[in-house]
PDB file of C-alpha atoms in Angstrom:
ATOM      1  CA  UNK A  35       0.000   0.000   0.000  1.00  0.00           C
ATOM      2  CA  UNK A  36       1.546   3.433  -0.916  1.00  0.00           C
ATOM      3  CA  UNK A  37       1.801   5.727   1.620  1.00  0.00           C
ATOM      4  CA  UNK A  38       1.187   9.442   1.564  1.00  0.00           C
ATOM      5  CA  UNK A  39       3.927  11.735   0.734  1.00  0.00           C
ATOM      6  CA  UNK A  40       3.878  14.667   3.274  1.00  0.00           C
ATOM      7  CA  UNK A  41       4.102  18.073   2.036  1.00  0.00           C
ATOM      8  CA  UNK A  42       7.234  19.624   1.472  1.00  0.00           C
ATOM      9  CA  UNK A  43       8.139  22.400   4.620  1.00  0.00           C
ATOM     10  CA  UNK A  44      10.536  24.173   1.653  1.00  0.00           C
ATOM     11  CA  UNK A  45       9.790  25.552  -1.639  1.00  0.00           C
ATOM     12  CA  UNK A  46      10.781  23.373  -4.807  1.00  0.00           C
ATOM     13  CA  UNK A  47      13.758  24.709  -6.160  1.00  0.00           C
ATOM     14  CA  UNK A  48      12.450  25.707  -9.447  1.00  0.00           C
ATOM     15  CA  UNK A  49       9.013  26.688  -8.067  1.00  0.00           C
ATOM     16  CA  UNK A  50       9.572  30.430  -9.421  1.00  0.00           C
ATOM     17  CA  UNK A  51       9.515  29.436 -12.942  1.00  0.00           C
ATOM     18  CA  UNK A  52       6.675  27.727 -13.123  1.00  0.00           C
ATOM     19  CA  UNK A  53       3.258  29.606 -14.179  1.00  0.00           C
ATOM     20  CA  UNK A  54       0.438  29.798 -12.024  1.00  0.00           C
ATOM     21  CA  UNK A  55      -1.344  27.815 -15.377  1.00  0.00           C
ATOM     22  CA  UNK A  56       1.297  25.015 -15.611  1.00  0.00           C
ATOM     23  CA  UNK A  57       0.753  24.041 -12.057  1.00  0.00           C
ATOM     24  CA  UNK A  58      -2.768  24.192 -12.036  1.00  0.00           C
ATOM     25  CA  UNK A  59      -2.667  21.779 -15.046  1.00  0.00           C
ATOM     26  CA  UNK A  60      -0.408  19.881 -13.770  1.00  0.00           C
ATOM     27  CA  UNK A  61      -2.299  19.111 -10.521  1.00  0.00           C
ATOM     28  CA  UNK A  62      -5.319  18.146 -12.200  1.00  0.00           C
ATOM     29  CA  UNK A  63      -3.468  16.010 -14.474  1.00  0.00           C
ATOM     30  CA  UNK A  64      -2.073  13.829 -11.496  1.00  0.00           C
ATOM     31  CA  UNK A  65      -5.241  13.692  -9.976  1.00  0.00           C
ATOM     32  CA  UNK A  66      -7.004  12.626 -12.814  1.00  0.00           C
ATOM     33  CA  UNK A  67      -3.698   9.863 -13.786  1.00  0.00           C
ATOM     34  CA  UNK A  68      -4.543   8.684 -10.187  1.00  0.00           C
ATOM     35  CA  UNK A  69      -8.379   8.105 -10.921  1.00  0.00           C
ATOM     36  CA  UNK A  70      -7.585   6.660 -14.158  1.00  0.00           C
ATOM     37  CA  UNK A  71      -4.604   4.248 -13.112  1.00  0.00           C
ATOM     38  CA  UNK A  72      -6.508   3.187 -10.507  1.00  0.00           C
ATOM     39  CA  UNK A  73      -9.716   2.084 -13.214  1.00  0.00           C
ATOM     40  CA  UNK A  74      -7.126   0.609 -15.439  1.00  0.00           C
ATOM     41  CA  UNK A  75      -5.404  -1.839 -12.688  1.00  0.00           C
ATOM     42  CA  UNK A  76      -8.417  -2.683 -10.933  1.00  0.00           C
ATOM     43  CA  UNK A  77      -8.630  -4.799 -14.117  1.00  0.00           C
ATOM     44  CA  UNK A  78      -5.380  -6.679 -13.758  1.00  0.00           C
ATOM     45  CA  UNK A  79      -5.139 -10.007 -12.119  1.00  0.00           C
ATOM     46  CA  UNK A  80      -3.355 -10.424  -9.556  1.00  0.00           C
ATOM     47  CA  UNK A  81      -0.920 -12.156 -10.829  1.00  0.00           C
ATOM     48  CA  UNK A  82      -0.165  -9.366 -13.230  1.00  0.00           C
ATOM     49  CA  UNK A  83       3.478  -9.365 -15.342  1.00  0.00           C
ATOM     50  CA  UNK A  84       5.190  -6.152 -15.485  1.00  0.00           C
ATOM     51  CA  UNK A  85       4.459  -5.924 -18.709  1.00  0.00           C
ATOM     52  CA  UNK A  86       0.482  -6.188 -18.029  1.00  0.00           C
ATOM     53  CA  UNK A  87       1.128  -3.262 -14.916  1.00  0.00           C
ATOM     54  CA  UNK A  88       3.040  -1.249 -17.505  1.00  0.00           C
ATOM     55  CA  UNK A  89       0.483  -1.269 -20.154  1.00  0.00           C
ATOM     56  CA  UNK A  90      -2.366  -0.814 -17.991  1.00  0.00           C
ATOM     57  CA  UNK A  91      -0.275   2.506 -16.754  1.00  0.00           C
ATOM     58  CA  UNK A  92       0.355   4.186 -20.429  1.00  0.00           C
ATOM     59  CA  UNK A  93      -3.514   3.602 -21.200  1.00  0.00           C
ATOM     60  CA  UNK A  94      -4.061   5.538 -18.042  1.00  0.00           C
ATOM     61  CA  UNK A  95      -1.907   8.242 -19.173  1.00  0.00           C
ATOM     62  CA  UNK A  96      -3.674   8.383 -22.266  1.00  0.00           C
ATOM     63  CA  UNK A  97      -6.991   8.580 -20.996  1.00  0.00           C
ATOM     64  CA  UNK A  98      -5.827  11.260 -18.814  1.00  0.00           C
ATOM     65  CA  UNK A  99      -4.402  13.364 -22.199  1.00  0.00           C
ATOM     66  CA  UNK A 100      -7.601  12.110 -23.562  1.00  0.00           C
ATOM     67  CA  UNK A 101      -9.236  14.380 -20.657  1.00  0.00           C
ATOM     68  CA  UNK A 102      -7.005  17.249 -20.490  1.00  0.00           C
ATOM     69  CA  UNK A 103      -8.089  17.294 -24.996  1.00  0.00           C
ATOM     70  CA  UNK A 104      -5.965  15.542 -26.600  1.00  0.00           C
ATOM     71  CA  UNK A 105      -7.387  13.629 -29.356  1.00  0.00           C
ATOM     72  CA  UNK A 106      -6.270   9.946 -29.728  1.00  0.00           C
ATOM     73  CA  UNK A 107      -4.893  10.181 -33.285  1.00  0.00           C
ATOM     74  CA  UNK A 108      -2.376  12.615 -31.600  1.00  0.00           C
ATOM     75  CA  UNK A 109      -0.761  10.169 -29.052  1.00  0.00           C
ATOM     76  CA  UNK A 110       1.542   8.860 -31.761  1.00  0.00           C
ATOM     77  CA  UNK A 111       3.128  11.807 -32.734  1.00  0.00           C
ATOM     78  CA  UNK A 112       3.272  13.164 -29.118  1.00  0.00           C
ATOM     79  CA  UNK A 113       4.966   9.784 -27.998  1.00  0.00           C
ATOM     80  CA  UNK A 114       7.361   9.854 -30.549  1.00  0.00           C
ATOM     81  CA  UNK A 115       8.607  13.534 -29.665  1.00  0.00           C
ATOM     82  CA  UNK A 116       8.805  12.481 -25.853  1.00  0.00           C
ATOM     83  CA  UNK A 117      10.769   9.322 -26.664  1.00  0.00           C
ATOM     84  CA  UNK A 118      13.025  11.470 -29.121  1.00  0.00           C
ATOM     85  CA  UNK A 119      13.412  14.223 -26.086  1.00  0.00           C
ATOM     86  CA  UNK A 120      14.589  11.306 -23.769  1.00  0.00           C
ATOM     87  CA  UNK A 121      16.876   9.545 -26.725  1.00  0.00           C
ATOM     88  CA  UNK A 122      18.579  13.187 -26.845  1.00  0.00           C
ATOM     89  CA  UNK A 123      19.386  13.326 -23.462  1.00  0.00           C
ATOM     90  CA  UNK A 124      21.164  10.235 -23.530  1.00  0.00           C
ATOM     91  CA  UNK A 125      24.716   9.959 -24.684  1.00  0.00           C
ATOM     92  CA  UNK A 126      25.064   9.142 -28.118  1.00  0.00           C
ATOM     93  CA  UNK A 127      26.552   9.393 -31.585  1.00  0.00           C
ATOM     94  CA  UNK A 128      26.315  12.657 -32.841  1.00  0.00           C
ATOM     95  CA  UNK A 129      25.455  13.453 -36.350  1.00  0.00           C
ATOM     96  CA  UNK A 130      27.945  15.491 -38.167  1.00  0.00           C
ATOM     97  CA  UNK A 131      26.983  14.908 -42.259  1.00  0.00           C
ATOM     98  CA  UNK A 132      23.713  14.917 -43.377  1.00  0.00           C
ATOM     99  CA  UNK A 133      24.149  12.138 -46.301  1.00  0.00           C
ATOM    100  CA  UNK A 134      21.590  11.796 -49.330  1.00  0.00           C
ATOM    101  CA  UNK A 135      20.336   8.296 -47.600  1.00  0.00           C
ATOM    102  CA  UNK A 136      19.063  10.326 -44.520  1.00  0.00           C
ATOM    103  CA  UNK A 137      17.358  12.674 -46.849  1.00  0.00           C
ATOM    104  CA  UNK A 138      15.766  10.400 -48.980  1.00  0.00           C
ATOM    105  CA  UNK A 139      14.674   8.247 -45.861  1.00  0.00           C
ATOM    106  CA  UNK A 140      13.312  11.416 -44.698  1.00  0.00           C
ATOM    107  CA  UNK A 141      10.841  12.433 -47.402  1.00  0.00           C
ATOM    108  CA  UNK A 142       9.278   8.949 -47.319  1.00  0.00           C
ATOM    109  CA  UNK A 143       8.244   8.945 -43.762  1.00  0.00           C
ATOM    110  CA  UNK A 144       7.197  12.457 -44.105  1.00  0.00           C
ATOM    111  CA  UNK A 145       5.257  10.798 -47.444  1.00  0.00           C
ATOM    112  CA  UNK A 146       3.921   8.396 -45.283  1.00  0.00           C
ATOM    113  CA  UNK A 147       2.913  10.713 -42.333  1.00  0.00           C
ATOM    114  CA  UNK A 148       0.778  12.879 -44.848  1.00  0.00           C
ATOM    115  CA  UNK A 149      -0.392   9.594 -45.995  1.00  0.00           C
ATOM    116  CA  UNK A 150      -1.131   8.942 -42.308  1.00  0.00           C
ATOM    117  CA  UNK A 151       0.610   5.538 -42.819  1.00  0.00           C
ATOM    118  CA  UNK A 152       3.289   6.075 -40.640  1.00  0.00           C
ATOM    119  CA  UNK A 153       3.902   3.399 -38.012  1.00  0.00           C
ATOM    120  CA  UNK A 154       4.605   4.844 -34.190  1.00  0.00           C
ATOM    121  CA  UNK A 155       8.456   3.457 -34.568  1.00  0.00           C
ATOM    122  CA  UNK A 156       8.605   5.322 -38.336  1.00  0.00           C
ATOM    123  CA  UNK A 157       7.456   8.487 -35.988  1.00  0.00           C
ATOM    124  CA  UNK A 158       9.911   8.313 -33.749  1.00  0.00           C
ATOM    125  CA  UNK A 159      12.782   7.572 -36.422  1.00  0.00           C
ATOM    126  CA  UNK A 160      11.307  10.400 -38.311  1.00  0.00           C
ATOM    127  CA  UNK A 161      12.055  13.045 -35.517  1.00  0.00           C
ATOM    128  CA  UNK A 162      15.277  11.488 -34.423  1.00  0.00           C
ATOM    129  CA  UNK A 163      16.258  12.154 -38.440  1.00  0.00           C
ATOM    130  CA  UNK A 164      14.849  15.578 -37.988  1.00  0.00           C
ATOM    131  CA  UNK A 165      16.510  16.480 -34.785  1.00  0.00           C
ATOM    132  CA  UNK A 166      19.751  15.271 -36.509  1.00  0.00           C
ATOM    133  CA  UNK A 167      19.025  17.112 -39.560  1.00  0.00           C
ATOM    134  CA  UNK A 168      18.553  20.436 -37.624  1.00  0.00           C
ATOM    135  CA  UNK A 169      21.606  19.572 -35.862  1.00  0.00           C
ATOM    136  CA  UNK A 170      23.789  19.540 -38.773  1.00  0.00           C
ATOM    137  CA  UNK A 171      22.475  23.059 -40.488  1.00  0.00           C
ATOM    138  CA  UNK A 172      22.444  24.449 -36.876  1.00  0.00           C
ATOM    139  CA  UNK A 173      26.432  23.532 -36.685  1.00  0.00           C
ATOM    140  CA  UNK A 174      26.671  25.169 -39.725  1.00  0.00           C
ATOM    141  CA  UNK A 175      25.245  28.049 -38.915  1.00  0.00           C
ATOM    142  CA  UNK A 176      28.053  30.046 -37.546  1.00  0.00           C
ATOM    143  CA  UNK A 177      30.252  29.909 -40.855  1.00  0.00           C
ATOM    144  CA  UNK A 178      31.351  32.818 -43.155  1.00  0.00           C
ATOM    145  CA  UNK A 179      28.722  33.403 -45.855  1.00  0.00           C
ATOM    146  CA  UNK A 180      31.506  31.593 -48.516  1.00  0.00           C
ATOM    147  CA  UNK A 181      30.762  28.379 -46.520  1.00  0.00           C
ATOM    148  CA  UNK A 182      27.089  29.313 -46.160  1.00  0.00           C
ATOM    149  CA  UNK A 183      27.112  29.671 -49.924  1.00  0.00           C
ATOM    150  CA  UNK A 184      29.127  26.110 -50.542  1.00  0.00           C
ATOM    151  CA  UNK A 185      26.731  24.240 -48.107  1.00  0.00           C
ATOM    152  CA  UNK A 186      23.713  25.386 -50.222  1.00  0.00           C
ATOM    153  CA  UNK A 187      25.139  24.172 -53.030  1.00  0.00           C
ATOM    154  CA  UNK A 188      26.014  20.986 -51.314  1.00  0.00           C
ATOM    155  CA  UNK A 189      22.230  20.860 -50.319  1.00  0.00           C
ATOM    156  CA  UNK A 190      20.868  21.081 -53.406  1.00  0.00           C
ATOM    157  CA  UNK A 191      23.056  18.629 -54.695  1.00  0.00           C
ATOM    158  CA  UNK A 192      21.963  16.007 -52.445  1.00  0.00           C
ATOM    159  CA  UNK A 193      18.326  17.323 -53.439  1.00  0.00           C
ATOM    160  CA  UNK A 194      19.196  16.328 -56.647  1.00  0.00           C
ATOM    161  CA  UNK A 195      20.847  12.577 -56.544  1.00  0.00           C
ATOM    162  CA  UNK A 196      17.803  11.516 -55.051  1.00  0.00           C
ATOM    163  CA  UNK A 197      15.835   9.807 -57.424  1.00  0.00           C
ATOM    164  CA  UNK A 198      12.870  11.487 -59.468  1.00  0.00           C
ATOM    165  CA  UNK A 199      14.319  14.963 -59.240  1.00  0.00           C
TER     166      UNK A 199
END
């Protein structure tokens, strides 16, 4: 049985930057994850895997976007920013050429997200190639307008080997 966290005599830290709006949304959002999670797991059998207990908690979180607006068809999209946001934050290999494979890779998910067939894991590779992307131009970004010029060029180029152009 969980017990009751007590309140906190001191301030949070970061208390001062968050709006009077944000916290009000966010308190209603953990009260209504807590009626929701509690529906979803009264479901579960008792001898519930992880994996059953895990599942049973993301529908709770999207019922409780569902209430705060969101429309289901949204969830993928949203999911696959957060996961990209947390992917970020971990170390990993950073990007440093945007290659013609990337780009062509690109346009066909974003094809198949205006053909909404995009798959959630085609979402989230889609915004890791876009993050990446943006990371390359924005390294670029700083250079003298000679190197601006040649990167352009080098842009288009790529534009251009990809088939049908």
């Amino acid at each position: 049985m969980p017990t009751e966290k007590p309140p906190s005599q001191s301030p949070h830290p970061n208390e001062d930057l968050i709006s009077d709006d944000q916290e009000f949304w966010s308190r209603q959002f953990l009260k209504h994850i807590e009626f929701n999670l509690l529906d979803v797991i009264t479901g579960l059998s008792r001898n519930a895997s992880q994996e059953e207990y895990q599942a049973a908690t993301l529908k709770a979180v999207i019922e409780t976007l569902q209430d705060s607006g969101m429309a289901l068809d949204e969830f993928p999209s949203l999911a696959a920013k957060a996961i990209s946001q947390i992917q970020d934050q971990q170390p990993s290999t950073n990007v440093t050429q945007w290659t013609s494979a990337m780009n062509a890779r690109q346009m066909d998910l974003i094809d198949r997200q205006i053909q909404e067939t995009i798959t959630v894991p085609e979402q989230i590779e889609l915004a890791r190639l876009t993050e990446a992307m943006r990371t390359v131009v924005d390294s670029e970004k700083s250079q003298p307008m000679e190197e601006m010029k040649a990167l352009h060029a080098k842009l288009l180029s790529i534009r251009d080997e990809e088939p049908g152009n």
